[in-house]
Short mmCIF file of N, CA and C in Angstrom, two decimals:
data_model
loop_
_atom_site.label_atom_id
_atom_site.label_comp_id
_atom_site.label_asym_id
_atom_site.label_seq_id
_atom_site.Cartn_x
_atom_site.Cartn_y
_atom_site.Cartn_z
N MET O 1 125.51 71.59 0.22
CA MET O 1 125.25 70.94 -1.04
C MET O 1 125.33 69.44 -0.85
N PRO O 2 124.45 68.70 -1.48
CA PRO O 2 124.52 67.26 -1.32
C PRO O 2 125.81 66.67 -1.87
N PHE O 3 126.47 67.37 -2.81
CA PHE O 3 127.69 66.85 -3.41
C PHE O 3 128.82 66.75 -2.40
N ALA O 4 128.76 67.52 -1.33
CA ALA O 4 129.83 67.53 -0.34
C ALA O 4 129.99 66.16 0.33
N ARG O 5 128.99 65.32 0.22
CA ARG O 5 129.07 64.00 0.83
C ARG O 5 129.97 63.04 0.07
N PHE O 6 130.29 63.37 -1.18
CA PHE O 6 131.03 62.46 -2.03
C PHE O 6 132.34 63.10 -2.48
N ALA O 7 133.43 62.70 -1.88
CA ALA O 7 134.73 63.28 -2.20
C ALA O 7 135.05 63.06 -3.68
N GLY O 8 135.53 64.12 -4.33
CA GLY O 8 135.97 64.03 -5.70
C GLY O 8 134.87 64.05 -6.74
N VAL O 9 133.62 64.23 -6.34
CA VAL O 9 132.52 64.25 -7.30
C VAL O 9 132.52 65.57 -8.08
N ASP O 10 132.12 65.51 -9.34
CA ASP O 10 131.99 66.71 -10.17
C ASP O 10 130.55 67.19 -10.06
N THR O 11 130.36 68.46 -9.77
CA THR O 11 129.03 68.98 -9.48
C THR O 11 128.23 69.40 -10.69
N ILE O 12 128.75 69.23 -11.89
CA ILE O 12 127.97 69.60 -13.07
C ILE O 12 126.79 68.64 -13.17
N LEU O 13 125.62 69.19 -13.44
CA LEU O 13 124.40 68.40 -13.43
C LEU O 13 124.06 67.85 -14.80
N GLY O 14 123.89 66.55 -14.87
CA GLY O 14 123.37 65.93 -16.08
C GLY O 14 121.85 65.95 -16.03
N PRO O 15 121.18 65.57 -17.11
CA PRO O 15 119.71 65.62 -17.16
C PRO O 15 119.03 64.86 -16.03
N GLU O 16 119.58 63.71 -15.66
CA GLU O 16 118.94 62.93 -14.61
C GLU O 16 119.04 63.61 -13.26
N MET O 17 120.08 64.40 -13.01
CA MET O 17 120.24 65.06 -11.72
C MET O 17 119.44 66.34 -11.63
N ARG O 18 119.10 66.95 -12.75
CA ARG O 18 118.31 68.17 -12.72
C ARG O 18 116.88 67.90 -12.26
N SER O 19 116.44 66.66 -12.40
CA SER O 19 115.05 66.35 -12.10
C SER O 19 114.88 65.65 -10.75
N THR O 20 115.94 65.53 -9.98
CA THR O 20 115.83 64.88 -8.68
C THR O 20 116.35 65.82 -7.61
N GLY O 21 116.01 65.52 -6.37
CA GLY O 21 116.48 66.37 -5.30
C GLY O 21 116.19 65.77 -3.95
N GLU O 22 116.70 66.43 -2.92
CA GLU O 22 116.53 65.94 -1.57
C GLU O 22 115.51 66.73 -0.77
N VAL O 23 115.22 67.95 -1.18
CA VAL O 23 114.36 68.82 -0.39
C VAL O 23 113.34 69.51 -1.29
N MET O 24 112.33 70.08 -0.64
CA MET O 24 111.35 70.86 -1.36
C MET O 24 111.12 72.15 -0.59
N GLY O 25 111.08 73.26 -1.29
CA GLY O 25 110.73 74.53 -0.67
C GLY O 25 109.27 74.83 -0.96
N TRP O 26 108.56 75.34 0.03
CA TRP O 26 107.13 75.61 -0.12
C TRP O 26 106.85 77.02 0.37
N ASP O 27 106.26 77.84 -0.50
CA ASP O 27 105.88 79.19 -0.11
C ASP O 27 104.91 79.73 -1.14
N ARG O 28 104.38 80.92 -0.87
CA ARG O 28 103.43 81.55 -1.80
C ARG O 28 104.11 81.99 -3.09
N SER O 29 105.38 82.34 -3.03
CA SER O 29 106.10 82.78 -4.22
C SER O 29 107.16 81.75 -4.59
N PHE O 30 107.42 81.65 -5.89
CA PHE O 30 108.47 80.75 -6.36
C PHE O 30 109.81 81.13 -5.75
N ALA O 31 110.09 82.44 -5.70
CA ALA O 31 111.39 82.90 -5.22
C ALA O 31 111.65 82.45 -3.78
N LEU O 32 110.67 82.63 -2.90
CA LEU O 32 110.86 82.19 -1.51
C LEU O 32 110.90 80.67 -1.41
N ALA O 33 110.12 79.98 -2.22
CA ALA O 33 110.17 78.51 -2.22
C ALA O 33 111.55 78.03 -2.67
N PHE O 34 112.11 78.67 -3.70
CA PHE O 34 113.45 78.31 -4.17
C PHE O 34 114.48 78.59 -3.07
N LEU O 35 114.35 79.72 -2.40
CA LEU O 35 115.26 80.06 -1.30
C LEU O 35 115.20 78.99 -0.21
N LYS O 36 114.01 78.58 0.16
CA LYS O 36 113.86 77.56 1.20
C LYS O 36 114.46 76.22 0.75
N ALA O 37 114.26 75.88 -0.51
CA ALA O 37 114.84 74.64 -1.03
C ALA O 37 116.36 74.69 -0.96
N GLN O 38 116.94 75.83 -1.33
CA GLN O 38 118.40 75.97 -1.26
C GLN O 38 118.88 75.86 0.18
N MET O 39 118.17 76.52 1.09
CA MET O 39 118.54 76.45 2.50
C MET O 39 118.45 75.01 3.01
N GLY O 40 117.39 74.31 2.61
CA GLY O 40 117.20 72.93 3.03
C GLY O 40 118.29 72.01 2.51
N ALA O 41 118.82 72.33 1.35
CA ALA O 41 119.90 71.53 0.76
C ALA O 41 121.27 71.95 1.28
N GLY O 42 121.30 72.95 2.16
CA GLY O 42 122.57 73.39 2.73
C GLY O 42 123.29 74.44 1.92
N THR O 43 122.62 75.05 0.95
CA THR O 43 123.22 76.10 0.13
C THR O 43 122.80 77.45 0.70
N ASN O 44 123.75 78.21 1.19
CA ASN O 44 123.47 79.52 1.75
C ASN O 44 123.78 80.60 0.72
N LEU O 45 122.73 81.17 0.15
CA LEU O 45 122.91 82.23 -0.83
C LEU O 45 123.43 83.47 -0.13
N PRO O 46 124.45 84.12 -0.67
CA PRO O 46 125.07 85.25 0.00
C PRO O 46 124.20 86.51 -0.02
N ALA O 47 124.46 87.40 0.91
CA ALA O 47 123.78 88.70 0.96
C ALA O 47 124.67 89.81 0.42
N GLU O 48 125.94 89.50 0.20
CA GLU O 48 126.88 90.50 -0.29
C GLU O 48 128.09 89.80 -0.91
N GLY O 49 128.91 90.58 -1.60
CA GLY O 49 130.15 90.04 -2.14
C GLY O 49 130.23 90.11 -3.65
N ARG O 50 131.11 89.28 -4.19
CA ARG O 50 131.32 89.24 -5.64
C ARG O 50 130.73 87.96 -6.21
N VAL O 51 130.17 88.10 -7.42
CA VAL O 51 129.57 86.97 -8.12
C VAL O 51 130.36 86.73 -9.40
N PHE O 52 130.79 85.48 -9.61
CA PHE O 52 131.44 85.11 -10.86
C PHE O 52 130.38 84.67 -11.84
N LEU O 53 130.44 85.24 -13.04
CA LEU O 53 129.47 84.94 -14.09
C LEU O 53 130.21 84.59 -15.37
N SER O 54 130.01 83.37 -15.84
CA SER O 54 130.57 82.93 -17.11
C SER O 54 129.53 82.02 -17.74
N VAL O 55 128.96 82.47 -18.87
CA VAL O 55 127.86 81.72 -19.46
C VAL O 55 128.08 81.45 -20.93
N LYS O 56 127.56 80.31 -21.38
CA LYS O 56 127.65 79.96 -22.80
C LYS O 56 126.78 80.92 -23.60
N ASP O 57 127.08 81.03 -24.88
CA ASP O 57 126.41 82.01 -25.74
C ASP O 57 124.89 81.87 -25.73
N THR O 58 124.38 80.66 -25.73
CA THR O 58 122.92 80.48 -25.78
C THR O 58 122.23 80.93 -24.50
N ASP O 59 122.98 81.13 -23.43
CA ASP O 59 122.40 81.62 -22.17
C ASP O 59 122.52 83.13 -22.00
N LYS O 60 123.10 83.80 -22.97
CA LYS O 60 123.26 85.25 -22.89
C LYS O 60 121.96 85.92 -23.33
N THR O 61 120.98 85.87 -22.43
CA THR O 61 119.62 86.34 -22.70
C THR O 61 119.31 87.61 -21.93
N ALA O 62 118.22 88.24 -22.32
CA ALA O 62 117.77 89.44 -21.61
C ALA O 62 117.44 89.11 -20.16
N ALA O 63 116.86 87.93 -19.92
CA ALA O 63 116.50 87.55 -18.55
C ALA O 63 117.73 87.42 -17.66
N LEU O 64 118.80 86.83 -18.18
CA LEU O 64 120.01 86.69 -17.38
C LEU O 64 120.71 88.04 -17.21
N ALA O 65 120.65 88.89 -18.22
CA ALA O 65 121.21 90.25 -18.09
C ALA O 65 120.45 91.02 -17.01
N THR O 66 119.14 90.86 -16.97
CA THR O 66 118.33 91.50 -15.92
C THR O 66 118.74 90.98 -14.55
N ALA O 67 118.96 89.68 -14.44
CA ALA O 67 119.40 89.11 -13.16
C ALA O 67 120.75 89.70 -12.74
N ALA O 68 121.66 89.89 -13.69
CA ALA O 68 122.96 90.49 -13.39
C ALA O 68 122.78 91.93 -12.91
N ARG O 69 121.91 92.69 -13.57
CA ARG O 69 121.62 94.06 -13.12
C ARG O 69 121.02 94.06 -11.72
N ASP O 70 120.15 93.09 -11.46
CA ASP O 70 119.55 92.99 -10.12
C ASP O 70 120.61 92.71 -9.06
N LEU O 71 121.59 91.88 -9.39
CA LEU O 71 122.69 91.63 -8.45
C LEU O 71 123.43 92.92 -8.12
N VAL O 72 123.74 93.70 -9.15
CA VAL O 72 124.43 94.98 -8.94
C VAL O 72 123.56 95.90 -8.08
N ALA O 73 122.27 95.93 -8.35
CA ALA O 73 121.36 96.78 -7.58
C ALA O 73 121.31 96.37 -6.10
N MET O 74 121.55 95.08 -5.83
CA MET O 74 121.59 94.59 -4.44
C MET O 74 122.94 94.83 -3.79
N GLY O 75 123.89 95.39 -4.53
CA GLY O 75 125.20 95.70 -3.97
C GLY O 75 126.30 94.71 -4.30
N PHE O 76 126.01 93.71 -5.11
CA PHE O 76 127.03 92.74 -5.51
C PHE O 76 127.91 93.32 -6.60
N GLU O 77 129.13 92.83 -6.67
CA GLU O 77 130.04 93.14 -7.77
C GLU O 77 130.09 91.91 -8.66
N ILE O 78 130.18 92.14 -9.97
CA ILE O 78 130.22 91.05 -10.94
C ILE O 78 131.65 90.88 -11.43
N VAL O 79 132.10 89.64 -11.48
CA VAL O 79 133.38 89.26 -12.06
C VAL O 79 133.05 88.29 -13.18
N ALA O 80 133.60 88.52 -14.38
CA ALA O 80 133.22 87.69 -15.53
C ALA O 80 134.41 87.41 -16.44
N THR O 81 134.30 86.33 -17.18
CA THR O 81 135.28 86.03 -18.22
C THR O 81 135.07 87.01 -19.38
N ARG O 82 136.05 87.11 -20.27
CA ARG O 82 136.01 88.12 -21.33
C ARG O 82 134.74 88.10 -22.18
N GLY O 83 134.38 86.93 -22.68
CA GLY O 83 133.20 86.84 -23.53
C GLY O 83 131.93 87.25 -22.81
N THR O 84 131.79 86.82 -21.58
CA THR O 84 130.63 87.20 -20.78
C THR O 84 130.69 88.67 -20.43
N ALA O 85 131.88 89.19 -20.15
CA ALA O 85 132.03 90.62 -19.83
C ALA O 85 131.63 91.50 -21.01
N THR O 86 131.97 91.08 -22.22
CA THR O 86 131.57 91.83 -23.42
C THR O 86 130.06 91.88 -23.53
N TRP O 87 129.41 90.74 -23.34
CA TRP O 87 127.95 90.67 -23.38
C TRP O 87 127.34 91.53 -22.27
N LEU O 88 127.89 91.47 -21.06
CA LEU O 88 127.38 92.28 -19.95
C LEU O 88 127.53 93.77 -20.25
N ALA O 89 128.65 94.17 -20.83
CA ALA O 89 128.85 95.59 -21.18
C ALA O 89 127.79 96.05 -22.17
N GLU O 90 127.47 95.20 -23.14
CA GLU O 90 126.41 95.54 -24.11
C GLU O 90 125.05 95.67 -23.43
N ALA O 91 124.88 94.98 -22.30
CA ALA O 91 123.63 95.04 -21.54
C ALA O 91 123.70 96.09 -20.43
N ASN O 92 124.76 96.92 -20.44
CA ASN O 92 124.95 97.98 -19.45
C ASN O 92 125.10 97.45 -18.02
N VAL O 93 125.86 96.38 -17.88
CA VAL O 93 126.16 95.82 -16.57
C VAL O 93 127.67 95.91 -16.37
N ALA O 94 128.07 96.65 -15.35
CA ALA O 94 129.50 96.80 -15.05
C ALA O 94 130.05 95.51 -14.45
N CYS O 95 131.27 95.17 -14.85
CA CYS O 95 131.91 93.99 -14.27
C CYS O 95 133.42 94.10 -14.39
N GLU O 96 134.08 93.25 -13.63
CA GLU O 96 135.53 93.12 -13.67
C GLU O 96 135.85 91.86 -14.47
N ILE O 97 136.85 91.92 -15.33
CA ILE O 97 137.24 90.76 -16.13
C ILE O 97 138.25 89.92 -15.37
N VAL O 98 138.06 88.61 -15.43
CA VAL O 98 138.97 87.67 -14.80
C VAL O 98 139.41 86.66 -15.87
N ASN O 99 140.64 86.19 -15.75
CA ASN O 99 141.16 85.19 -16.68
C ASN O 99 140.54 83.83 -16.45
N LYS O 100 140.34 83.10 -17.56
CA LYS O 100 140.03 81.68 -17.45
C LYS O 100 141.32 80.99 -17.00
N VAL O 101 141.22 79.75 -16.59
CA VAL O 101 142.38 79.03 -16.06
C VAL O 101 143.52 79.00 -17.06
N TYR O 102 143.23 78.71 -18.32
CA TYR O 102 144.29 78.57 -19.32
C TYR O 102 144.81 79.91 -19.83
N GLU O 103 144.22 81.03 -19.41
CA GLU O 103 144.65 82.35 -19.87
C GLU O 103 145.74 82.96 -19.01
N GLY O 104 146.14 82.29 -17.96
CA GLY O 104 147.20 82.81 -17.10
C GLY O 104 146.69 83.23 -15.74
N ARG O 105 147.61 83.74 -14.95
CA ARG O 105 147.30 84.09 -13.57
C ARG O 105 147.37 85.59 -13.37
N PRO O 106 146.60 86.11 -12.44
CA PRO O 106 145.61 85.42 -11.63
C PRO O 106 144.39 85.04 -12.47
N ASN O 107 143.77 83.92 -12.13
CA ASN O 107 142.61 83.45 -12.88
C ASN O 107 141.45 83.18 -11.92
N ILE O 108 140.37 82.67 -12.47
CA ILE O 108 139.17 82.48 -11.67
C ILE O 108 139.38 81.51 -10.52
N VAL O 109 140.16 80.47 -10.71
CA VAL O 109 140.41 79.52 -9.62
C VAL O 109 141.21 80.20 -8.51
N ASP O 110 142.18 81.03 -8.88
CA ASP O 110 142.93 81.78 -7.87
C ASP O 110 141.99 82.66 -7.05
N ARG O 111 141.08 83.34 -7.73
CA ARG O 111 140.13 84.23 -7.04
C ARG O 111 139.24 83.43 -6.08
N LEU O 112 138.79 82.27 -6.51
CA LEU O 112 137.97 81.43 -5.63
C LEU O 112 138.77 80.97 -4.42
N LYS O 113 139.99 80.49 -4.65
CA LYS O 113 140.83 80.00 -3.55
C LYS O 113 141.16 81.12 -2.56
N ASN O 114 141.24 82.35 -3.04
CA ASN O 114 141.55 83.49 -2.17
C ASN O 114 140.33 84.00 -1.42
N GLY O 115 139.18 83.39 -1.64
CA GLY O 115 137.96 83.81 -0.94
C GLY O 115 137.36 85.08 -1.48
N ASP O 116 137.67 85.43 -2.73
CA ASP O 116 137.19 86.68 -3.32
C ASP O 116 135.78 86.60 -3.87
N LEU O 117 135.20 85.41 -3.95
CA LEU O 117 133.90 85.25 -4.59
C LEU O 117 132.91 84.57 -3.66
N ALA O 118 131.67 85.04 -3.72
CA ALA O 118 130.62 84.51 -2.83
C ALA O 118 129.62 83.63 -3.55
N LEU O 119 129.62 83.67 -4.89
CA LEU O 119 128.60 82.97 -5.67
C LEU O 119 129.12 82.74 -7.08
N VAL O 120 128.76 81.61 -7.68
CA VAL O 120 129.22 81.28 -9.03
C VAL O 120 128.04 80.90 -9.91
N PHE O 121 127.95 81.56 -11.07
CA PHE O 121 127.01 81.17 -12.13
C PHE O 121 127.88 80.81 -13.33
N ASN O 122 127.93 79.53 -13.67
CA ASN O 122 128.82 79.07 -14.74
C ASN O 122 128.10 78.03 -15.58
N THR O 123 127.64 78.44 -16.75
CA THR O 123 126.99 77.49 -17.65
C THR O 123 127.98 77.15 -18.75
N THR O 124 128.10 75.89 -19.06
CA THR O 124 129.08 75.46 -20.05
C THR O 124 128.41 74.58 -21.10
N GLU O 125 129.12 74.43 -22.20
CA GLU O 125 128.63 73.60 -23.29
C GLU O 125 129.84 73.00 -24.00
N GLY O 126 129.79 71.73 -24.26
CA GLY O 126 130.89 71.08 -24.95
C GLY O 126 131.91 70.51 -23.98
N THR O 127 132.57 69.47 -24.41
CA THR O 127 133.51 68.75 -23.57
C THR O 127 134.64 69.63 -23.07
N GLN O 128 135.23 70.45 -23.94
CA GLN O 128 136.37 71.28 -23.53
C GLN O 128 135.96 72.29 -22.46
N ALA O 129 134.84 72.97 -22.66
CA ALA O 129 134.38 73.96 -21.68
C ALA O 129 134.06 73.31 -20.35
N ILE O 130 133.45 72.14 -20.38
CA ILE O 130 133.13 71.43 -19.15
C ILE O 130 134.41 71.03 -18.42
N ASN O 131 135.39 70.52 -19.15
CA ASN O 131 136.67 70.16 -18.54
C ASN O 131 137.38 71.38 -17.98
N ASP O 132 137.33 72.50 -18.71
CA ASP O 132 137.99 73.72 -18.26
C ASP O 132 137.38 74.23 -16.95
N SER O 133 136.10 73.97 -16.73
CA SER O 133 135.45 74.50 -15.53
C SER O 133 135.47 73.52 -14.36
N ARG O 134 136.06 72.36 -14.55
CA ARG O 134 136.09 71.35 -13.48
C ARG O 134 136.78 71.87 -12.22
N ASP O 135 137.91 72.56 -12.36
CA ASP O 135 138.61 73.11 -11.20
C ASP O 135 137.77 74.15 -10.47
N ILE O 136 137.03 74.94 -11.24
CA ILE O 136 136.15 75.94 -10.63
C ILE O 136 135.11 75.24 -9.76
N ARG O 137 134.48 74.23 -10.31
CA ARG O 137 133.45 73.50 -9.57
C ARG O 137 134.02 72.85 -8.32
N ALA O 138 135.21 72.27 -8.44
CA ALA O 138 135.83 71.58 -7.30
C ALA O 138 136.14 72.55 -6.17
N VAL O 139 136.70 73.71 -6.49
CA VAL O 139 137.03 74.69 -5.45
C VAL O 139 135.76 75.25 -4.82
N ALA O 140 134.76 75.54 -5.64
CA ALA O 140 133.49 76.06 -5.11
C ALA O 140 132.87 75.05 -4.15
N LEU O 141 132.88 73.79 -4.52
CA LEU O 141 132.32 72.75 -3.65
C LEU O 141 133.10 72.67 -2.34
N TYR O 142 134.42 72.63 -2.44
CA TYR O 142 135.27 72.51 -1.25
C TYR O 142 135.07 73.69 -0.30
N ASP O 143 134.94 74.89 -0.86
CA ASP O 143 134.80 76.09 -0.03
C ASP O 143 133.34 76.46 0.25
N LYS O 144 132.40 75.60 -0.17
CA LYS O 144 130.97 75.80 0.07
C LYS O 144 130.46 77.11 -0.53
N ILE O 145 130.94 77.42 -1.72
CA ILE O 145 130.48 78.59 -2.46
C ILE O 145 129.32 78.14 -3.34
N PRO O 146 128.14 78.74 -3.21
CA PRO O 146 127.02 78.33 -4.05
C PRO O 146 127.39 78.41 -5.53
N TYR O 147 127.00 77.38 -6.27
CA TYR O 147 127.41 77.23 -7.67
C TYR O 147 126.21 76.77 -8.48
N PHE O 148 125.87 77.51 -9.52
CA PHE O 148 124.73 77.16 -10.37
C PHE O 148 125.21 76.95 -11.79
N THR O 149 124.76 75.85 -12.41
CA THR O 149 125.26 75.45 -13.72
C THR O 149 124.25 75.64 -14.84
N THR O 150 123.09 76.22 -14.54
CA THR O 150 122.11 76.52 -15.58
C THR O 150 121.65 77.96 -15.45
N ALA O 151 121.24 78.54 -16.57
CA ALA O 151 120.74 79.92 -16.55
C ALA O 151 119.47 80.00 -15.71
N ALA O 152 118.58 79.01 -15.84
CA ALA O 152 117.32 79.03 -15.09
C ALA O 152 117.57 79.04 -13.59
N ALA O 153 118.48 78.20 -13.11
CA ALA O 153 118.78 78.16 -11.68
C ALA O 153 119.48 79.44 -11.23
N SER O 154 120.32 80.01 -12.08
CA SER O 154 121.00 81.26 -11.74
C SER O 154 119.99 82.39 -11.57
N ILE O 155 119.04 82.48 -12.50
CA ILE O 155 118.00 83.50 -12.41
C ILE O 155 117.15 83.28 -11.17
N ALA O 156 116.79 82.02 -10.90
CA ALA O 156 116.00 81.70 -9.71
C ALA O 156 116.75 82.08 -8.43
N ALA O 157 118.06 81.87 -8.40
CA ALA O 157 118.85 82.23 -7.23
C ALA O 157 118.81 83.74 -6.99
N VAL O 158 118.92 84.52 -8.05
CA VAL O 158 118.85 85.98 -7.90
C VAL O 158 117.46 86.39 -7.40
N GLN O 159 116.42 85.79 -7.94
CA GLN O 159 115.06 86.10 -7.48
C GLN O 159 114.90 85.74 -6.01
N ALA O 160 115.48 84.62 -5.59
CA ALA O 160 115.41 84.21 -4.19
C ALA O 160 116.14 85.20 -3.29
N MET O 161 117.29 85.67 -3.75
CA MET O 161 118.06 86.64 -2.96
C MET O 161 117.29 87.95 -2.83
N GLN O 162 116.60 88.36 -3.89
CA GLN O 162 115.77 89.57 -3.82
C GLN O 162 114.60 89.36 -2.86
N ALA O 163 113.96 88.21 -2.96
CA ALA O 163 112.80 87.93 -2.11
C ALA O 163 113.19 87.92 -0.63
N ARG O 164 114.38 87.43 -0.35
CA ARG O 164 114.86 87.39 1.03
C ARG O 164 114.97 88.80 1.61
N LEU O 165 115.28 89.78 0.76
CA LEU O 165 115.42 91.16 1.22
C LEU O 165 114.09 91.78 1.61
N VAL O 166 113.01 91.37 0.95
CA VAL O 166 111.72 92.02 1.18
C VAL O 166 110.69 91.12 1.84
N GLY O 167 110.91 89.82 1.80
CA GLY O 167 109.90 88.91 2.33
C GLY O 167 110.36 88.21 3.59
N GLU O 168 109.39 87.90 4.41
CA GLU O 168 109.68 87.14 5.62
C GLU O 168 109.70 85.66 5.27
N ILE O 169 110.68 84.97 5.77
CA ILE O 169 110.78 83.54 5.53
C ILE O 169 109.97 82.85 6.63
N GLY O 170 108.79 82.40 6.27
CA GLY O 170 107.90 81.79 7.24
C GLY O 170 107.72 80.31 6.98
N VAL O 171 106.85 79.72 7.79
CA VAL O 171 106.53 78.31 7.67
C VAL O 171 105.11 78.19 7.15
N ARG O 172 104.92 77.29 6.18
CA ARG O 172 103.59 77.03 5.62
C ARG O 172 103.36 75.53 5.61
N THR O 173 102.11 75.16 5.82
CA THR O 173 101.77 73.74 5.72
C THR O 173 101.51 73.38 4.27
N LEU O 174 101.67 72.14 3.92
CA LEU O 174 101.38 71.69 2.57
C LEU O 174 99.89 71.82 2.26
N GLN O 175 99.04 71.75 3.27
CA GLN O 175 97.60 71.84 3.06
C GLN O 175 97.13 73.27 2.84
N GLY O 176 97.92 74.26 3.23
CA GLY O 176 97.45 75.65 3.16
C GLY O 176 98.36 76.46 2.40
#
């Protein structure tokens, strides 16, 4: 992740950072292009493990529920905060509930520090939620755990992980 170059930086993306980048992925499909872009930026999407999912209410969409089901179909286990777990249960997605930091221990930061999680999807809204997730972002960055802060990027990451299973990662020229 490019953030690893700057000690103490918070990885939550503001509008100006969502529109800039260091690399470009190029392929016939968006999913493989996104995968290549992540690889080029130094983000290694996992092939197995547990995924932490905590999303704001406006991101609790059918598309994100489908992405969560796709993760389970690929063999991943889902770990979620209570509100997200309730939404996932309504969408027929099995998950394990984990405490938020202020809800006591063990909590999500403990799970990250223990190496229990391979991927983080955490969308937040409002100052309090952003502050509450700062420790999560810091640990994920330090331990090089891929971390996505928007629903669109989370869905794209799942699509990229699926594409990696069935597609060959090749080289293409910009002209062809």
